[in-house]
XYZ file of C-alpha atoms in Angstrom:
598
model
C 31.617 -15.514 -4.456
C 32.585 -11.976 -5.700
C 32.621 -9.306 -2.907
C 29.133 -7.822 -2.578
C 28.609 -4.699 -4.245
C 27.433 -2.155 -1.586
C 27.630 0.944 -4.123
C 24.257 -1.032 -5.909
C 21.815 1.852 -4.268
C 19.171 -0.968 -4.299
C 21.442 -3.072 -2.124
C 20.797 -1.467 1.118
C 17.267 -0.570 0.220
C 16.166 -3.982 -0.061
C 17.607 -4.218 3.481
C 15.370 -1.472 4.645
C 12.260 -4.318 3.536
C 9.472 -2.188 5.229
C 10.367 0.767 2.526
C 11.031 -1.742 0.323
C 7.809 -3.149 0.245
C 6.423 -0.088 -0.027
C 5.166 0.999 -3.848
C 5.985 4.457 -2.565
C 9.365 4.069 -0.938
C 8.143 5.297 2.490
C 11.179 5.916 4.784
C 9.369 4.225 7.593
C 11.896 3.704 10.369
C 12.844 7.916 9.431
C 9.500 8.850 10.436
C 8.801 6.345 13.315
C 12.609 7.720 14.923
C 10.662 11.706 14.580
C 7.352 10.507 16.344
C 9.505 8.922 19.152
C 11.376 12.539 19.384
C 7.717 14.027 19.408
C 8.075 15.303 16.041
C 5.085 14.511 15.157
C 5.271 17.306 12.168
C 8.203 16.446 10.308
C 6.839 13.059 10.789
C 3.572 14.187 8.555
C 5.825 15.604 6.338
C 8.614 12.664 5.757
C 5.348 10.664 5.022
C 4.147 13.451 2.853
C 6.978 13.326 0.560
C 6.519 9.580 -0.484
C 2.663 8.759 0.080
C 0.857 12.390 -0.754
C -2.265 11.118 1.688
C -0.357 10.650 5.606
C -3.475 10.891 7.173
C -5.524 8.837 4.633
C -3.199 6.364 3.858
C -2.655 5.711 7.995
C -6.163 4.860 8.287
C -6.692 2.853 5.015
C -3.339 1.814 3.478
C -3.247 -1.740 2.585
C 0.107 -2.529 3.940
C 2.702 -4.106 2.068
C 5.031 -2.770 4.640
C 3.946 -4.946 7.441
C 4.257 -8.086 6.302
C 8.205 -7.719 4.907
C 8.470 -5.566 8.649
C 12.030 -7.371 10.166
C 10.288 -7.498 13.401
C 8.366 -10.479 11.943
C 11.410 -12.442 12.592
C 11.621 -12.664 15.891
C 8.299 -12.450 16.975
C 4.226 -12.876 15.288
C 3.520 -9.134 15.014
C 4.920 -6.750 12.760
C 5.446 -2.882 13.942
C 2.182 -0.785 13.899
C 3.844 0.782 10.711
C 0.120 2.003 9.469
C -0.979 3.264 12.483
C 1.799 5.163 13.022
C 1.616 6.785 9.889
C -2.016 8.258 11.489
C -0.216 9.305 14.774
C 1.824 11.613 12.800
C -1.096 12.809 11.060
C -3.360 13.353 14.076
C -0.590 14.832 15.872
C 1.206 17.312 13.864
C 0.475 21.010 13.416
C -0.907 22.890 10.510
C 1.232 22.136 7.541
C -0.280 23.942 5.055
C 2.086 26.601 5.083
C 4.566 23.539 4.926
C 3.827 21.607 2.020
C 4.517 22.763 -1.592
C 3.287 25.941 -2.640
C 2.066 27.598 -5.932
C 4.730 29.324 -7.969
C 3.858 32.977 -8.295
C 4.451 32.744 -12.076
C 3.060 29.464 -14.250
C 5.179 27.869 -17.015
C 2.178 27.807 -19.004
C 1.587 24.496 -19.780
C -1.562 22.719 -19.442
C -1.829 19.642 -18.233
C -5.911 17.683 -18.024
C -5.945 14.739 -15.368
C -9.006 12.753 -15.713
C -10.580 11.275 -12.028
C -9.830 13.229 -8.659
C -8.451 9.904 -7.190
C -5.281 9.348 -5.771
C -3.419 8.805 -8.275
C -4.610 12.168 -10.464
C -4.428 14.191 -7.420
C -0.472 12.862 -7.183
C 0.193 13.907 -10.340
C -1.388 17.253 -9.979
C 0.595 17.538 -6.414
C 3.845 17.011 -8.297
C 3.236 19.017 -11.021
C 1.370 22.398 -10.183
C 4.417 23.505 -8.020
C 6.840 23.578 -10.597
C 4.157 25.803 -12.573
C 2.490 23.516 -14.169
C -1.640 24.575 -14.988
C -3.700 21.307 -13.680
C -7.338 20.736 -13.764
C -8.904 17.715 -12.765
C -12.136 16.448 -14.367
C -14.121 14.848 -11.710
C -17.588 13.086 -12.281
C -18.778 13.637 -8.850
C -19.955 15.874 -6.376
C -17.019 15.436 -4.666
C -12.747 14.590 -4.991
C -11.314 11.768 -4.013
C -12.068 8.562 -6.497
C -12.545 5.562 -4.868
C -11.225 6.977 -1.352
C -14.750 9.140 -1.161
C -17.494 6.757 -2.554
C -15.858 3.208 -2.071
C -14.287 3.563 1.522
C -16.998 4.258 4.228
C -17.018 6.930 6.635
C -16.602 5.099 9.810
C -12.961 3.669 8.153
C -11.740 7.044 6.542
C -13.712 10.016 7.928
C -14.470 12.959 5.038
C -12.826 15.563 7.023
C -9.684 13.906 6.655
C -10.549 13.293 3.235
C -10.878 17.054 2.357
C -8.092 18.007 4.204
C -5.694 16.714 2.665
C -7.151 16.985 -0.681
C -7.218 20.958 0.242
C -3.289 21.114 0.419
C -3.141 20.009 -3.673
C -6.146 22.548 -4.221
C -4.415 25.414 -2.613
C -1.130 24.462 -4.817
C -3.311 26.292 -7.647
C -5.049 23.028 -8.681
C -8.810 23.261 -10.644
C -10.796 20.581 -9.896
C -13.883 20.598 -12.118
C -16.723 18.389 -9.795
C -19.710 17.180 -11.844
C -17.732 17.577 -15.226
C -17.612 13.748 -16.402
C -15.085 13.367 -19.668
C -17.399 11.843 -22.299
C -14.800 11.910 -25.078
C -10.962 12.252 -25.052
C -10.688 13.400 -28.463
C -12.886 16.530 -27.552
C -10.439 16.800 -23.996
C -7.135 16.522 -26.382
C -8.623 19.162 -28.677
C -8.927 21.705 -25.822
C -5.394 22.022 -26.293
C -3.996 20.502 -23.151
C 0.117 19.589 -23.428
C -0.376 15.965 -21.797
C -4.092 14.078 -20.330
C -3.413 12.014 -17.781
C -6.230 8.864 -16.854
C -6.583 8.289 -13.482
C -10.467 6.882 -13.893
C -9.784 3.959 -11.931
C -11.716 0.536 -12.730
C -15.339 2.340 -12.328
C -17.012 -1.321 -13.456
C -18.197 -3.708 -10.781
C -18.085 -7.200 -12.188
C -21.669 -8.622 -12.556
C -22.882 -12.630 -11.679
C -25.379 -13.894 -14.836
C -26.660 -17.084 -13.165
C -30.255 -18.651 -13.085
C -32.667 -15.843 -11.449
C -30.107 -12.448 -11.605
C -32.875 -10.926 -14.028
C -35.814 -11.596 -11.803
C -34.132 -10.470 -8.616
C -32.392 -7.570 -10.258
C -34.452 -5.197 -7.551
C -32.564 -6.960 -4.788
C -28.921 -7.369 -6.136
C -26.578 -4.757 -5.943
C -23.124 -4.419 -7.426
C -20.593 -3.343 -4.473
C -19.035 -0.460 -6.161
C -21.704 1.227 -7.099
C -23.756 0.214 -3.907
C -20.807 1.616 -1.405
C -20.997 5.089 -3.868
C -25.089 5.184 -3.391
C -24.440 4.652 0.382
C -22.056 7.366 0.259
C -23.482 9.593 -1.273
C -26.768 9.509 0.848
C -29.168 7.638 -2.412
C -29.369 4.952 -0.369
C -30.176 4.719 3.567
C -31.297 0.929 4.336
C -31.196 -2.837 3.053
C -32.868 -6.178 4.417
C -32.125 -7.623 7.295
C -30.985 -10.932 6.012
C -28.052 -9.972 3.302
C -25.117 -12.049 1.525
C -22.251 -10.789 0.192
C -20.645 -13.086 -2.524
C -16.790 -12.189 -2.381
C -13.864 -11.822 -0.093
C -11.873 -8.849 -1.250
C -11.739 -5.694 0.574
C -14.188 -4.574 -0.923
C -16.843 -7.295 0.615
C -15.577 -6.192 4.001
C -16.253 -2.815 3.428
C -19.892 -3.965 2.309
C -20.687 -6.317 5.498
C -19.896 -3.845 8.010
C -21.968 -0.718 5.381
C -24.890 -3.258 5.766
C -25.379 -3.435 9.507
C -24.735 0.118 9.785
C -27.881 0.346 7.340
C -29.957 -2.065 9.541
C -29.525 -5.416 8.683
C -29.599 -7.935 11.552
C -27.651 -11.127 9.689
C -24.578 -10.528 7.489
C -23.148 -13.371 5.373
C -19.809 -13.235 3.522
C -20.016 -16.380 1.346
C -16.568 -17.544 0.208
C -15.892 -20.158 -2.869
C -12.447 -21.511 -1.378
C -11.076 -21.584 2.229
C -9.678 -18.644 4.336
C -6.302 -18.655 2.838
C -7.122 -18.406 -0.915
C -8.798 -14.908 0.394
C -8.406 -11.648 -1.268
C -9.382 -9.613 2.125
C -6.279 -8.376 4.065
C -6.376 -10.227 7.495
C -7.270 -7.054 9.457
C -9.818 -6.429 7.318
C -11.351 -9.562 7.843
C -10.820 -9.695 11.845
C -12.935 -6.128 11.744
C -15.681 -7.668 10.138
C -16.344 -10.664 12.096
C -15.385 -8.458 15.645
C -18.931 -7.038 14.353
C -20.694 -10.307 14.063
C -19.962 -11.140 10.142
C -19.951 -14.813 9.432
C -18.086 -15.878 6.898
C -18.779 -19.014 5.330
C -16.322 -21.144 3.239
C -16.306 -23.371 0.357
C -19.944 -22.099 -1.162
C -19.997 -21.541 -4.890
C -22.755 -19.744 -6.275
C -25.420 -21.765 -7.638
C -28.709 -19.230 -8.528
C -30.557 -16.779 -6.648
C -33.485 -18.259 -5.669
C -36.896 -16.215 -6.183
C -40.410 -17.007 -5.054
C -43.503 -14.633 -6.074
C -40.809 -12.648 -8.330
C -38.879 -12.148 -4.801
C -35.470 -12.757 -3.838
C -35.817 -15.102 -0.813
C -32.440 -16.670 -0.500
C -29.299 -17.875 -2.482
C -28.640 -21.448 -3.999
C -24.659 -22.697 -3.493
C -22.999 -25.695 -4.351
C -20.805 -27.081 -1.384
C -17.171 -27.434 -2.543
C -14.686 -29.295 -1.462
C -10.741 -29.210 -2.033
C -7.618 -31.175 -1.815
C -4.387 -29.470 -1.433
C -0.852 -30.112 -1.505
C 1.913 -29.293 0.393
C 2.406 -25.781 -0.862
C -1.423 -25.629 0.034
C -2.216 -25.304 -3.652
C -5.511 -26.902 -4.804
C -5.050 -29.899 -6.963
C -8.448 -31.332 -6.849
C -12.522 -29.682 -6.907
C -15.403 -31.981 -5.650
C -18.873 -31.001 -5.379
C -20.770 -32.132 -2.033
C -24.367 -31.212 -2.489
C -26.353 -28.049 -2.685
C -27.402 -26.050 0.275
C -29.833 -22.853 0.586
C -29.140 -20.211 2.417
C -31.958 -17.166 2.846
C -31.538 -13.739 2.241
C -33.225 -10.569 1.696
C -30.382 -8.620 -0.253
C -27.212 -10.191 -1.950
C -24.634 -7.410 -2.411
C -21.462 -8.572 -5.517
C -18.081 -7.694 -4.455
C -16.288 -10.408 -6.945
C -14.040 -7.628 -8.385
C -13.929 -4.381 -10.590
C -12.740 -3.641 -14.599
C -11.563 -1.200 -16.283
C -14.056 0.913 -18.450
C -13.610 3.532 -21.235
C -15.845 3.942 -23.654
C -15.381 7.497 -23.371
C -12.120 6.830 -25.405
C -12.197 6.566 -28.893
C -10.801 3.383 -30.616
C -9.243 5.548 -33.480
C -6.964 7.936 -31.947
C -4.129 5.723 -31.347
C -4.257 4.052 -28.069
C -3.739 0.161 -28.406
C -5.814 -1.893 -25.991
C -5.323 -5.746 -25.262
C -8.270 -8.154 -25.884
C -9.658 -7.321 -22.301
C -10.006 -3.692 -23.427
C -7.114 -2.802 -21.237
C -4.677 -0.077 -22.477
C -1.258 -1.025 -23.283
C 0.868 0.899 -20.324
C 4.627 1.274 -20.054
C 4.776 0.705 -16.374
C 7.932 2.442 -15.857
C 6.755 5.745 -18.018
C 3.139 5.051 -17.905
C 2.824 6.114 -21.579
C 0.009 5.014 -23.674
C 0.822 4.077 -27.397
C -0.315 7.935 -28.197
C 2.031 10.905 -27.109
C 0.689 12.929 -24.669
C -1.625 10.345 -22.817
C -0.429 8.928 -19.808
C -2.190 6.469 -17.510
C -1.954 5.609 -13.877
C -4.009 3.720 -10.619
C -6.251 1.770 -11.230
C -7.379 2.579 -15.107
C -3.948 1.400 -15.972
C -3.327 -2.056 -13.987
C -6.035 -2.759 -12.814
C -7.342 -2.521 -9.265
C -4.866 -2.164 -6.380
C -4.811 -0.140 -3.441
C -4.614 3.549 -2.879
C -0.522 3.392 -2.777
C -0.081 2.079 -5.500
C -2.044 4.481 -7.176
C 0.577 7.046 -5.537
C 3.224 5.515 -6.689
C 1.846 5.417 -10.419
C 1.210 9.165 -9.854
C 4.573 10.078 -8.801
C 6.338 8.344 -12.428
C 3.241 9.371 -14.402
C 4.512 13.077 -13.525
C 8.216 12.608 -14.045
C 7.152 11.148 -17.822
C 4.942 14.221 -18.309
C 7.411 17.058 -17.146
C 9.975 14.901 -19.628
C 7.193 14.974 -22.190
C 6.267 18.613 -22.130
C 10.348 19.014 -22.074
C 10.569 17.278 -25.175
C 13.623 14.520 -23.278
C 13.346 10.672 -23.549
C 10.626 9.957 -21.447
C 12.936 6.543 -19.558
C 15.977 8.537 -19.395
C 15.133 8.982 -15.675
C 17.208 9.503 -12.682
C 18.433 6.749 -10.817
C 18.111 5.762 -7.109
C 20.944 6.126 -4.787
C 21.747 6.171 -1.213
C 23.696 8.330 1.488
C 25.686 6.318 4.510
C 26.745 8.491 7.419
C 28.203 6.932 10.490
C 25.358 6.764 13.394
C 28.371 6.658 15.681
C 27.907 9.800 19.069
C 30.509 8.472 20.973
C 32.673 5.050 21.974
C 29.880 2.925 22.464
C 26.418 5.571 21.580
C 24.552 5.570 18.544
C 22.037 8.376 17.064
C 18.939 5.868 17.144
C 17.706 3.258 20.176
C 19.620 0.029 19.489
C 18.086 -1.405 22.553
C 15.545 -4.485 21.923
C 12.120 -3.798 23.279
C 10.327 -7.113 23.914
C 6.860 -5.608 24.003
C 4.328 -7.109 21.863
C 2.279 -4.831 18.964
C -0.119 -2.196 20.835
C -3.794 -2.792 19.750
C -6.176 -0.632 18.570
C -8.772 1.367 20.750
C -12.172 0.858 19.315
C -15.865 2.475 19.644
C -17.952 0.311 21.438
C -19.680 -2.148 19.057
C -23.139 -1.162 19.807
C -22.080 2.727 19.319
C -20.568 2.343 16.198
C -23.398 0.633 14.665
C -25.829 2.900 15.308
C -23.839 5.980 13.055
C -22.787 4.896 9.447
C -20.186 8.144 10.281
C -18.597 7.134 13.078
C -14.954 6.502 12.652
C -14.134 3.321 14.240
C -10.818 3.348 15.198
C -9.669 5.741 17.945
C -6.143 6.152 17.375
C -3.437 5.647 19.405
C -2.814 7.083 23.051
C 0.541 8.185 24.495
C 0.958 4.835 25.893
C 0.449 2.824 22.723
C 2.803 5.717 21.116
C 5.713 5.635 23.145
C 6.000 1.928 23.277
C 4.810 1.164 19.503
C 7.836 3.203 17.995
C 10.293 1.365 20.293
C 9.670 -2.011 18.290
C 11.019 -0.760 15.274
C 14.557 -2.389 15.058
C 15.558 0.908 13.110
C 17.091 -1.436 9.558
C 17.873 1.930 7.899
C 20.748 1.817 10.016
C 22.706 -0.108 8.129
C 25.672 -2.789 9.281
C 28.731 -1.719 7.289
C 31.876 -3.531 7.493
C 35.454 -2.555 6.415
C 37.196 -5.715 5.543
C 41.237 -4.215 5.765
C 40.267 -3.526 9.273
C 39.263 -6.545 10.197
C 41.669 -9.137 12.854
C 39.053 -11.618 13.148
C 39.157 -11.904 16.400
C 35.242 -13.364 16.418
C 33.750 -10.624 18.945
C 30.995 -9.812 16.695
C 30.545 -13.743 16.139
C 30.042 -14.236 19.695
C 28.121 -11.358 20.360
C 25.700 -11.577 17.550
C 22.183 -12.345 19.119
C 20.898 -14.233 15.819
C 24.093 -15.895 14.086
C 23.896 -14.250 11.630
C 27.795 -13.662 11.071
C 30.591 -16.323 9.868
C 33.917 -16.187 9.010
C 34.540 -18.709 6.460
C 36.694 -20.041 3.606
C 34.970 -18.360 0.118
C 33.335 -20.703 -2.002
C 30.116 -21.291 -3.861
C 26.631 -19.055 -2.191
C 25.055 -22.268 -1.663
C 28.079 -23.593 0.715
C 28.588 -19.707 2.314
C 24.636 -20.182 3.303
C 25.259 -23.097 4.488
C 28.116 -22.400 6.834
C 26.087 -20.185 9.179
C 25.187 -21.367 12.613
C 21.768 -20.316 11.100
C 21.972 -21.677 7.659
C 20.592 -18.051 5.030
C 17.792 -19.616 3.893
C 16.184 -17.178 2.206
C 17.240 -16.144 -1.191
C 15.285 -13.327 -1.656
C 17.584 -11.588 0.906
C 20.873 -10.948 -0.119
C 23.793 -12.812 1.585
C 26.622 -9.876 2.530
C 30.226 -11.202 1.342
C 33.184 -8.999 2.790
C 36.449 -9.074 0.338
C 39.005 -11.241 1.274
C 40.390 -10.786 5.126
C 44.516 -9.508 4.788
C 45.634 -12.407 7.700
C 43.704 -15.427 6.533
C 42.248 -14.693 2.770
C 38.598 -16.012 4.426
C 35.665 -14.039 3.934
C 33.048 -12.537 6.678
C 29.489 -13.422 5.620
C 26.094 -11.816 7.265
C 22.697 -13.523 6.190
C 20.661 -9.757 5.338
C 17.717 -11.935 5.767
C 18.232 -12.457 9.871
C 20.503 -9.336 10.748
C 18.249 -7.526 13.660
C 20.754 -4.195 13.196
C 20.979 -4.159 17.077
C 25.081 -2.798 16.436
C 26.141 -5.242 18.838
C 28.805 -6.091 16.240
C 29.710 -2.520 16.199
C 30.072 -1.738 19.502
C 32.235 -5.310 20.324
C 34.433 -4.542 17.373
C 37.914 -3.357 18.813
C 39.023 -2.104 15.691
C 35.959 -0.002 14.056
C 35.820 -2.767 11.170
C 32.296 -2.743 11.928
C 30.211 0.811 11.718
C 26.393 1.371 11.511
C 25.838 4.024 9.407
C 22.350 5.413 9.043
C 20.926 4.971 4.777
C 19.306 7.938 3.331
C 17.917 6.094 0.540
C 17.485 8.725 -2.671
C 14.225 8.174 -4.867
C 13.628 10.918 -7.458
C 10.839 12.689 -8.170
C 9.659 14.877 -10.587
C 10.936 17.990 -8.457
C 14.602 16.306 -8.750
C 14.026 15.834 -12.219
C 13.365 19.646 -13.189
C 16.409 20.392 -10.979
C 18.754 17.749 -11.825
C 19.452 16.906 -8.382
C 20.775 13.650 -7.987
C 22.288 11.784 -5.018
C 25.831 12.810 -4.279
């Protein structure tokens, strides 16, 4: 094999797999190091940077961090990575004279963002303090998208909602409540330099089977239901209610309904657990409050008696899988009837715009989907750039972010008349970690203890206030131990081959086997030739050049490497280093300045 390529700037971020993972790029183990220091502030504001929403996002992110987390291989439970993100958020001081501020002079152009979710309110965040003018147009009441009238109270409480939406409205930002966009032509002709869509898939998808129309009065579609609960037009449903879905979503509607007095909540499932949409904490939260969720039940009708809803119709499924539990064959197994008073939809959203017109110049697909770049997030028409979920489809509030944070380098670039994927590229900055002959700058130590849980309000409590927030954050005791788990994978292994006697210390010291000093030869055999054969392609296998005494090669498996610097510290001559990665991702800001990774 050729000698890896370490100056690839994606090389050592894909070893950093919790920022990896991350749509945003969140330097996780950067901010976990400052909440172990007690710096809880520059914590907030590392977060800040990347994911907009700190104190949001800790309460309500999806994720995608936790399951890449490295800790996962050596032990079940990932690091707290979320719910860390909320200690820095509960804990810091006021920011607001921290974050971005308002230029005292505008550039004067004008830029319309359609939506006050996430990923408008990113845009608008990048933009207004390089001078930009923004104004949002926001149908509702209230800001915030989906995060206000899809995510309940007792999971994300409104306070923290408008507090952080208050730090992009102080950055000079208009957002026009009640002001739904009912044509774009008529927004384009106000003159604005760029529109961007941030709308989000507003359409909850519908179920037409035998009895819908009769038992319309007692069917609800779980948007629009969560928005009615939200916003106080509607205060109570039956006492015997199904939900029909397993996204996120359907968990946010089970626990709304017992808030709102129903006794018996049903999540009805069409396949088995692990064909669910839910995330797995999401679904552990519902049934800690007495959900049942039943598998294997496909919607049949809704069964009405007197021109009333009394129950639900399902055919019982059954499924064989294979070894890569895929489903290779559907049986039917009977009917069964299950009773109900309400039956809330949560089957999934779409995208809807009939507010744009056909003829302007946007090309949509045959689902009525805009065509997207997704690096630029250009429509086919100049000027109109979309992002969240109104331009993929539904996904989760950082991903939204993320499409915020391009969406405003492509319309600075627009406005600037430059190539709108002429963009800057990553890079990353190694600096030794090294304080002394055997002392690093970060814990190196292992920490055996096992993933802190969650305080909650006592179940009865809880239930009895659709407002109060569930979760009680973490303590100083969950704190200080929580932050020690993180095995710190920004700080990266770097080895100088010339330096090298291959003596084997670091072979024998290394607490995985992850290390090997081998003949070169194909990736397949190098994989192989590890005590622990690399397995796992998707993680790159490190290849040192050629060693001066013996022409062999040192190999590391990325995939298994716990960065504990035990290599380091063995190492009599320094061939090994850890050297902490400050991983570069541009944003607009570094666009308009041209500053670049040196």
């Amino acid at each position: 094999m050729k000698p890896t390529d370490t100056r690839d700037p994606d090389y050592y971020h894909k070893v950093v797999d919790c920022q990896w993972a991350c749509p945003a790029h969140t330097p996780v183990p950067e901010y976990i190091r400052l909440i172990a220091q007690g710096k809880f502030t520059e914590a907030y504001l590392v977060n800040r940077r990347s994911n907009v929403f700190p104190g949001i996002l800790g309460r309500v992110c999806d994720r995608p961090c936790e399951p890449a987390c490295r800790r996962g291989r050596v032990e079940e439970e990932p690091v707290a990575i979320c719910r860390l993100k909320r200690v820095a958020a509960d804990n810091r001081d006021e920011v607001s004279h921290l974050v971005p501020q308002k230029p005292a002079q505008t550039n004067g152009k004008k830029i319309a963002l359609v939506g006050a979710g996430p990923a408008s309110l990113t845009v608008a965040n990048d933009l207004a303090p390089l001078g930009y003018e923004c104004t949002v147009f926001e149908a509702h009441h209230r800001p915030g998208g989906l995060m206000i009238s899809n995510i309940p109270s007792f999971r994300l409480p409104e306070e923290v909602l408008d507090e952080e939406i208050g730090y992009i409205e102080k950055m000079g930002v208009e957002i026009k409540l009640n002001s739904r966009i009912e044509s774009l032509k008529g927004l384009m002709d106000e003159g604005y330099d760029a529109v961007f869509i941030g709308s989000g898939a507003p359409k909850g998808k519908d179920l037409k089977i035998e009895g819908r129309d009769e038992a319309d009065a007692n069917i609800h579609i779980g948007i629009d239901w969560l928005e009615s609960v939200a916003f106080e037009h509607v205060e109570k449903i039956g006492k015997r209610v199904l939900i029909i879905g397993v996204g996120n979503t359907a968990m946010d509607c089970c626990r709304t309904s017992l808030r709102l007095g129903a006794d018996d909540v049903k999540v009805m499932a069409r396949k088995p657990r692990q064909f669910f949409k839910a995330s797995p904490w999401e679904l552990e939260d519902a049934e800690d409050e007495n959900v049942e969720i039943i598998v294997n039940h496909s919607p049949k009708r809704f069964v009405v008696e007197d021109g009333k809803l009394t129950g639900m119709e399902f055919e019982l499924m059954e499924y064989e899988l294979d070894a890569d539990g895929e489903i290779t064959e559907t049986r039917k197994a009977g009917t069964k009837i299950i009773p109900c008073d309400d039956v809330i939809l949560a089957i999934g959203q779409e995208n809807a715009f009939p507010w744009i017109e056909r003829d302007l110049g946007i090309e949509f697909d045959k689902w009525g989907v805009p065509l997207v770049d997704e690096t630029t997030h250009a429509s086919t028409l100049p000027g109109v750039f979309f992002g969240g979920d109104s331009a993929f489809g539904p996904k989760n509030i950082i991903w939204a972010v993320e499409h915020g944070h391009q969406a405003a380098i492509s319309i600075h670039k627009h406005c600037e008349g430059e190539a709108l994927d002429e963009r800057l590229p990553r890079g990353v900055n190694l600096a030794s970690a090294k304080m002394g002959v055997n002392e690093w700058m970060y814990s190196n130590s292992y920490d055996g203890s096992h993933r802190r849980d969650m305080p909650l309000v006592e179940l009865q409590e809880r239930l009895s206030n659709r407002k109060m927030e569930v979760e009680l954050g973490f303590d100083a005791e969950r704190i200080a131990t929580e932050v020690q788990r993180c095995l710190n994978c920004d700080v990266q292994t770097v080895f100088e081959a010339p330096l090298c006697k291959e003596c084997d210390a670091c072979l024998d010291i290394c607490p995985v086997d992850c290390l090997a000093i081998v003949p070169d030869g194909e990736e397949d055999a190098l994989r192989a030739s590890l005590r622990v054969p690399a397995t796992n392609k998707e993680q790159a296998l490190y290849v040192s050049a050629p060693l001066k005494d013996t022409g062999r090669v040192m190999i590391k498996d990325e995939n298994l490497c716990l960065h504990c610097g035990l290599c380091a510290e063995r190492c009599p001559t320094a061939a090994w280093d850890m050297q902490d990665a400050d991983i570069f991702i541009p944003h607009v800001d570094n666009e308009a300045g041209k500053v670049a990774a040196e």
